[in-house]
Amino acid sequence: MEENETLLSEAKKDADAAETSRALYEVKMTYLGRTGKISALLQKMKDAAKEDRPALGKKINDLRMKLEAHFEALEEKIKQRELEYKLKHERIDVTMPGKRKREGVLHPVTRVKNELIDVFAGMGFEIYEGPEIENEYYNFTALNTPADHPARDMQDTFYVTDEFLLRTQTSAAQIRVMEKKKPPIKILSPGRVFRSDDDATHSPMFHQMEGLVVDKGITLCDLQGMLDEFARSVFSDSSKTRLRPSYFPFTEPSVEVDVSCASCGGKGCSLCKGTGWIEVLGAGMVNRRVLENCGVDPDVYTGFAFGMGIERIAMLKYGINNIKLLTENDVRFLEQFKD
Ligand code: PHE
């Protein structure tokens, strides 16, 4: 009996001290839980004399009921208190402005690259990406660029070792593709290239997009047709192209390709320096020596290749006057390229 009384008052004391419903629950379990103190009392009943057991059982049961009632009342109180606290502190002001998430945008070089891939993929080109570290064979020799050619000079090319270098042009990929694949070939090769060059329109690292088509009966007309399509998609519906004779060791004939100035429509302005035309890329018919170097019979197959600077296209398209803006990562600049 006495034990019961102390247990009851202890339990009440512990329960009253609990401040949260979680704490109260824990106290409740130490008394009323399956391994709690009340259960322990019931266990002990086994030791009592048989005739005393019913009376004892009733006492313990009374105690349990009293405790249950006490806990219930407290639970109700604590819940009420917790609810009041929540209502007071977790109020939401639906008129407050939301937290704005700043969305990133694609870099102009990435945008132009994707756009070019879309245009040429639409004409059936596949993508092939070559390595950025090349050897002299792929970057120069196989491209019919002799050992004494000035482009090989240390001043233009970053050499890693005597033999290996950072590729100066994606044209190296032409060789890798033709070595592996027999015509018909129609590939597009985007990627980074490196040259020791640095001013407002040149940077030591930039991106190129190479195109290569090899098949029976490919002519310069096919090249111009595809480039017209490219100019209309990337610049404006009324863009035209013009081919001027030029020289690259790996193409013969070689051409420099101009696009009519989208800014003045060809009338002549400061952007096109009054000429109405803007130079955008180099191209030409694949030199038969290059085909031979790759085991392609130049009497059966012909091809064309072109290479354009992605930064240059981006600068023309968006009116960017300094190539450095493309690598400085100034958010104020980059943010302007939202769709
Ligand atoms: N590789 C040349 C350059 O970097 C461009 C080019 C590519 C010219 C393909 C002709 C054919 O200037």
Coordinates of C-alpha atoms and ligand atoms in Angstrom, one line a residue:
M1 CA 0.0 0.0 0.0
E2 CA 2.7 2.3 1.0
E3 CA 4.7 1.5 -2.0
N4 CA 1.7 2.3 -4.1
E5 CA 1.3 5.7 -2.6
T6 CA 5.0 6.7 -3.1
L7 CA 4.8 5.4 -6.7
L8 CA 1.8 7.5 -7.3
S9 CA 3.3 10.7 -6.0
E10 CA 6.6 10.1 -7.7
A11 CA 4.8 9.5 -11.0
K12 CA 2.8 12.7 -10.6
K13 CA 6.0 14.6 -9.8
D14 CA 7.8 13.3 -12.8
A15 CA 4.8 13.9 -15.0
D16 CA 4.3 17.5 -13.8
A17 CA 7.9 18.2 -14.6
A18 CA 7.6 17.2 -18.3
E19 CA 7.4 20.2 -20.5
T20 CA 6.8 18.7 -23.9
S21 CA 4.4 15.9 -25.1
R22 CA 7.5 13.9 -26.0
A23 CA 8.9 14.1 -22.5
L24 CA 5.6 13.3 -21.0
Y25 CA 5.2 10.3 -23.2
E26 CA 8.6 9.0 -22.0
V27 CA 7.6 9.5 -18.3
K28 CA 4.3 7.7 -19.1
M29 CA 6.2 4.7 -20.5
T30 CA 8.4 4.4 -17.4
Y31 CA 5.3 3.9 -15.4
L32 CA 2.6 2.5 -17.7
G33 CA 4.7 0.9 -20.4
R34 CA 5.0 -2.8 -21.0
T35 CA 8.2 -2.9 -19.0
G36 CA 7.2 0.0 -16.7
K37 CA 6.8 0.1 -13.0
I38 CA 3.2 -0.9 -12.9
S39 CA 4.0 -4.0 -14.8
A40 CA 6.8 -4.7 -12.3
L41 CA 4.3 -4.5 -9.5
L42 CA 1.9 -6.9 -11.2
Q43 CA 4.9 -9.3 -11.6
K44 CA 5.6 -9.1 -7.9
M45 CA 2.1 -10.2 -7.1
K46 CA 3.2 -13.7 -7.7
D47 CA 5.2 -13.6 -4.5
A48 CA 2.1 -12.6 -2.4
A49 CA -0.1 -15.1 -0.6
K50 CA -2.8 -16.5 -2.8
E51 CA -5.7 -15.1 -0.8
D52 CA -4.2 -11.6 -0.8
R53 CA -3.8 -11.5 -4.6
P54 CA -7.3 -10.3 -5.6
A55 CA -7.1 -7.3 -3.2
L56 CA -3.6 -6.5 -4.3
G57 CA -4.6 -6.7 -7.9
K58 CA -7.4 -4.3 -7.4
K59 CA -5.2 -1.8 -5.7
I60 CA -2.7 -1.9 -8.4
N61 CA -5.4 -1.5 -11.0
D62 CA -6.7 1.5 -9.1
L63 CA -3.3 3.0 -9.1
R64 CA -3.0 2.4 -12.8
M65 CA -6.3 4.1 -13.5
K66 CA -5.4 7.1 -11.4
L67 CA -2.1 7.4 -13.2
E68 CA -3.8 7.1 -16.6
A69 CA -6.2 9.8 -15.7
H70 CA -3.4 12.0 -14.5
F71 CA -1.4 11.6 -17.7
E72 CA -4.4 12.1 -19.9
A73 CA -5.2 15.4 -18.2
L74 CA -1.6 16.5 -18.6
E75 CA -1.4 15.4 -22.2
E76 CA -4.4 17.5 -23.0
K77 CA -2.9 20.5 -21.3
I78 CA 0.5 20.2 -23.0
K79 CA -1.1 19.7 -26.4
Q80 CA -3.1 22.8 -25.9
R81 CA 0.0 24.7 -24.9
E82 CA 2.0 23.4 -27.9
L83 CA -0.8 24.3 -30.3
E84 CA -1.0 27.9 -28.9
Y85 CA 2.8 28.2 -29.3
K86 CA 2.6 27.0 -32.9
L87 CA -0.2 29.3 -33.7
K88 CA 1.7 32.2 -32.3
H89 CA 5.1 31.4 -33.7
E90 CA 4.5 29.6 -37.0
R91 CA 2.3 32.1 -38.5
I92 CA 2.8 32.6 -42.3
D93 CA 2.4 36.0 -43.8
V94 CA 1.1 35.2 -47.2
T95 CA 1.5 38.7 -48.4
M96 CA 5.3 38.6 -47.9
P97 CA 7.3 38.5 -51.2
G98 CA 8.6 35.1 -52.1
K99 CA 12.2 34.1 -52.2
R100 CA 13.3 34.5 -55.7
K101 CA 15.5 31.7 -57.2
R102 CA 18.1 33.1 -59.6
E103 CA 18.1 30.9 -62.6
G104 CA 21.4 30.3 -64.5
V105 CA 21.6 30.8 -68.2
L106 CA 23.7 29.0 -70.8
H107 CA 27.0 30.7 -71.7
P108 CA 26.9 32.4 -75.1
V109 CA 29.6 30.0 -76.4
T110 CA 27.5 27.0 -75.3
R111 CA 24.4 28.5 -76.9
V112 CA 26.0 29.1 -80.2
K113 CA 27.7 25.7 -80.1
N114 CA 24.3 24.0 -79.5
E115 CA 22.7 26.1 -82.2
L116 CA 25.3 25.1 -84.7
I117 CA 24.9 21.4 -83.7
D118 CA 21.2 21.8 -84.2
V119 CA 21.6 23.3 -87.7
F120 CA 24.1 20.7 -88.9
A121 CA 22.5 17.7 -87.2
G122 CA 19.4 18.7 -89.1
M123 CA 21.4 18.2 -92.3
G124 CA 22.5 14.7 -91.2
F125 CA 25.9 15.5 -89.5
E126 CA 27.1 13.3 -86.7
I127 CA 29.3 14.6 -83.8
Y128 CA 32.8 13.4 -83.3
E129 CA 35.0 15.0 -80.6
G130 CA 38.7 14.6 -80.8
P131 CA 41.4 14.9 -78.1
E132 CA 42.6 18.4 -77.0
I133 CA 46.2 17.1 -76.7
E134 CA 47.3 16.0 -80.1
N135 CA 50.6 14.9 -81.7
E136 CA 52.2 16.7 -84.7
Y137 CA 50.9 14.0 -87.1
Y138 CA 47.2 14.7 -86.6
N139 CA 47.5 18.5 -86.0
F140 CA 49.9 19.2 -88.9
T141 CA 51.6 16.4 -90.9
A142 CA 48.6 14.4 -92.0
L143 CA 46.9 17.8 -92.7
N144 CA 49.6 18.4 -95.4
T145 CA 51.3 21.0 -93.2
P146 CA 55.1 20.5 -93.7
A147 CA 57.6 20.6 -90.8
D148 CA 58.8 24.1 -91.9
H149 CA 55.3 25.6 -92.0
P150 CA 55.2 28.8 -89.8
A151 CA 52.0 27.5 -88.1
R152 CA 54.1 24.9 -86.4
D153 CA 56.3 27.5 -84.8
M154 CA 56.5 27.7 -81.0
Q155 CA 55.1 31.2 -81.3
D156 CA 51.8 29.9 -82.5
T157 CA 51.6 26.4 -81.0
F158 CA 51.7 25.4 -77.4
Y159 CA 54.0 22.3 -77.3
V160 CA 53.6 19.9 -74.4
T161 CA 56.7 17.9 -75.4
D162 CA 58.6 17.7 -78.7
E163 CA 55.9 15.6 -80.2
F164 CA 52.7 16.5 -78.3
L165 CA 50.9 19.8 -78.4
L166 CA 47.6 21.5 -77.6
R167 CA 45.7 21.2 -80.8
T168 CA 45.6 24.5 -82.7
Q169 CA 42.6 23.5 -84.9
T170 CA 39.8 21.0 -84.8
S171 CA 40.9 20.0 -88.3
A172 CA 43.0 17.3 -86.5
A173 CA 39.6 15.5 -86.0
Q174 CA 39.2 15.2 -89.8
I175 CA 42.2 12.8 -89.8
R176 CA 41.0 10.8 -86.9
V177 CA 37.6 10.3 -88.4
M178 CA 38.8 9.4 -91.9
E179 CA 41.3 6.9 -90.4
K180 CA 38.4 5.1 -88.7
K181 CA 35.5 5.5 -91.0
K182 CA 35.1 4.9 -94.7
P183 CA 33.0 7.3 -96.8
P184 CA 30.3 8.5 -96.8
I185 CA 31.4 10.7 -94.0
K186 CA 29.5 13.6 -92.6
I187 CA 30.8 14.8 -89.2
L188 CA 30.8 17.8 -87.1
S189 CA 33.6 18.3 -84.5
P190 CA 33.2 20.9 -81.9
G191 CA 35.9 21.6 -79.3
R192 CA 38.6 23.7 -77.7
V193 CA 41.7 24.8 -79.5
F194 CA 44.8 26.7 -78.3
R195 CA 47.1 29.2 -79.9
S196 CA 49.6 31.6 -78.6
D197 CA 47.5 34.7 -79.5
D198 CA 46.0 37.4 -77.3
D199 CA 44.1 40.6 -78.2
A200 CA 40.5 41.9 -78.3
T201 CA 39.4 39.3 -80.8
H202 CA 41.9 36.5 -80.1
S203 CA 42.3 34.5 -77.0
P204 CA 44.8 31.7 -76.3
M205 CA 42.0 29.2 -75.9
F206 CA 38.9 29.3 -78.0
H207 CA 36.3 27.0 -79.6
Q208 CA 36.0 25.8 -83.1
M209 CA 33.4 23.8 -85.0
E210 CA 34.8 21.6 -87.8
G211 CA 32.7 20.1 -90.5
L212 CA 33.8 17.3 -92.9
V213 CA 31.9 15.7 -95.7
V214 CA 33.4 13.0 -97.9
D215 CA 31.5 11.0 -100.5
K216 CA 31.4 10.4 -104.2
G217 CA 30.7 13.6 -106.2
I218 CA 30.9 16.2 -103.5
T219 CA 31.6 19.7 -104.9
L220 CA 32.1 23.2 -103.7
C221 CA 28.4 23.9 -104.5
D222 CA 27.4 21.4 -101.8
L223 CA 29.6 23.3 -99.4
Q224 CA 28.1 26.7 -100.2
G225 CA 24.6 25.3 -100.1
M226 CA 25.1 24.0 -96.6
L227 CA 26.8 27.2 -95.5
D228 CA 23.9 29.3 -96.9
E229 CA 21.6 27.2 -94.7
F230 CA 23.9 27.7 -91.7
A231 CA 24.0 31.5 -92.3
R232 CA 20.2 31.8 -92.6
S233 CA 19.6 29.8 -89.4
V234 CA 22.3 31.5 -87.3
F235 CA 22.2 35.1 -88.5
S236 CA 19.1 36.1 -90.4
D237 CA 16.6 34.7 -93.0
S238 CA 18.1 37.0 -95.6
S239 CA 21.7 36.2 -94.9
K240 CA 23.9 35.2 -97.9
T241 CA 27.4 33.8 -98.2
R242 CA 30.3 34.7 -100.4
L243 CA 33.4 32.6 -101.1
R244 CA 36.8 34.2 -101.5
P245 CA 39.9 32.4 -102.6
S246 CA 42.3 31.6 -99.8
Y247 CA 44.9 29.1 -98.7
F248 CA 45.0 26.3 -96.2
P249 CA 47.5 23.4 -96.6
F250 CA 44.7 20.8 -96.2
T251 CA 42.2 22.1 -98.7
E252 CA 42.5 22.7 -102.4
P253 CA 40.9 25.0 -103.5
S254 CA 40.6 26.9 -100.2
V255 CA 38.1 29.6 -99.5
E256 CA 37.4 32.2 -96.9
V257 CA 33.6 32.4 -96.3
D258 CA 31.9 35.8 -95.7
V259 CA 28.3 36.3 -94.5
S260 CA 26.4 39.4 -95.5
C261 CA 26.4 41.8 -92.6
A262 CA 23.2 41.2 -90.6
S263 CA 23.6 44.6 -88.9
C264 CA 23.2 46.7 -92.1
G265 CA 21.8 44.1 -94.4
G266 CA 24.9 44.5 -96.7
K267 CA 24.7 48.3 -97.2
G268 CA 27.9 48.8 -95.3
C269 CA 28.3 49.9 -91.7
S270 CA 31.0 50.2 -89.0
L271 CA 30.7 46.5 -88.1
C272 CA 31.5 45.3 -91.6
K273 CA 33.8 48.2 -92.1
G274 CA 31.7 49.5 -95.0
T275 CA 32.1 46.3 -97.0
G276 CA 28.7 44.7 -96.3
W277 CA 30.4 41.4 -95.7
I278 CA 31.8 39.7 -92.6
E279 CA 34.4 36.9 -92.6
V280 CA 33.1 34.0 -90.6
L281 CA 35.0 30.8 -91.5
G282 CA 37.6 29.0 -93.5
A283 CA 36.8 26.1 -95.8
G284 CA 37.6 24.2 -99.0
M285 CA 37.7 21.0 -100.8
V286 CA 39.7 18.4 -98.9
N287 CA 43.2 18.3 -100.4
R288 CA 43.8 14.9 -102.2
R289 CA 47.0 14.5 -100.3
V290 CA 45.0 14.5 -97.0
L291 CA 42.6 11.9 -98.4
E292 CA 45.6 9.8 -99.4
N293 CA 47.1 10.1 -96.0
C294 CA 44.0 8.6 -94.5
G295 CA 43.7 5.8 -97.1
V296 CA 40.8 7.3 -99.0
D297 CA 41.1 7.1 -102.8
P298 CA 41.0 10.7 -104.1
D299 CA 40.1 9.5 -107.6
V300 CA 36.9 8.0 -106.2
Y301 CA 36.0 10.3 -103.4
T302 CA 36.0 14.1 -102.9
G303 CA 35.0 16.1 -99.9
F304 CA 34.8 19.5 -98.3
A305 CA 35.7 20.8 -94.9
F306 CA 35.1 23.9 -93.0
G307 CA 36.2 25.3 -89.6
M308 CA 34.6 28.2 -87.7
G309 CA 35.4 30.0 -84.5
I310 CA 32.5 29.7 -82.1
E311 CA 33.5 32.8 -80.1
R312 CA 33.7 34.8 -83.3
I313 CA 30.2 33.7 -84.3
A314 CA 28.9 34.6 -80.8
M315 CA 30.6 38.0 -81.0
L316 CA 29.0 38.8 -84.3
K317 CA 25.6 37.4 -83.4
Y318 CA 25.4 39.3 -80.1
G319 CA 27.4 42.3 -80.8
I320 CA 30.2 41.5 -78.3
N321 CA 33.2 43.7 -78.9
N322 CA 35.9 41.9 -76.7
I323 CA 36.5 38.2 -76.6
K324 CA 37.7 38.5 -73.0
L325 CA 34.1 39.1 -71.9
L326 CA 33.5 35.5 -72.8
T327 CA 36.0 34.2 -70.2
E328 CA 35.7 36.7 -67.4
N329 CA 32.4 35.2 -66.1
D330 CA 31.0 38.5 -65.1
V331 CA 27.4 37.7 -64.1
R332 CA 26.2 41.1 -65.3
F333 CA 27.4 40.2 -68.8
L334 CA 26.3 36.6 -68.8
E335 CA 22.8 37.4 -67.5
Q336 CA 22.0 39.2 -70.7
F337 CA 21.8 36.0 -72.6
K338 CA 18.4 34.9 -71.2
D339 CA 16.0 33.5 -73.8
Ligands
PHE1 N1 41.6 24.8 -89.5 C1 41.4 26.1 -90.1 C2 41.7 27.2 -89.1 O1 41.8 26.9 -87.9 C3 40.0 26.3 -90.6 C4 39.6 25.4 -91.7 C5 39.0 24.2 -91.4 C6 39.9 25.7 -93.0 C7 38.6 23.3 -92.5 C8 39.6 24.9 -94.1 C9 39.0 23.7 -93.8 O2 42.0 28.3 -89.4

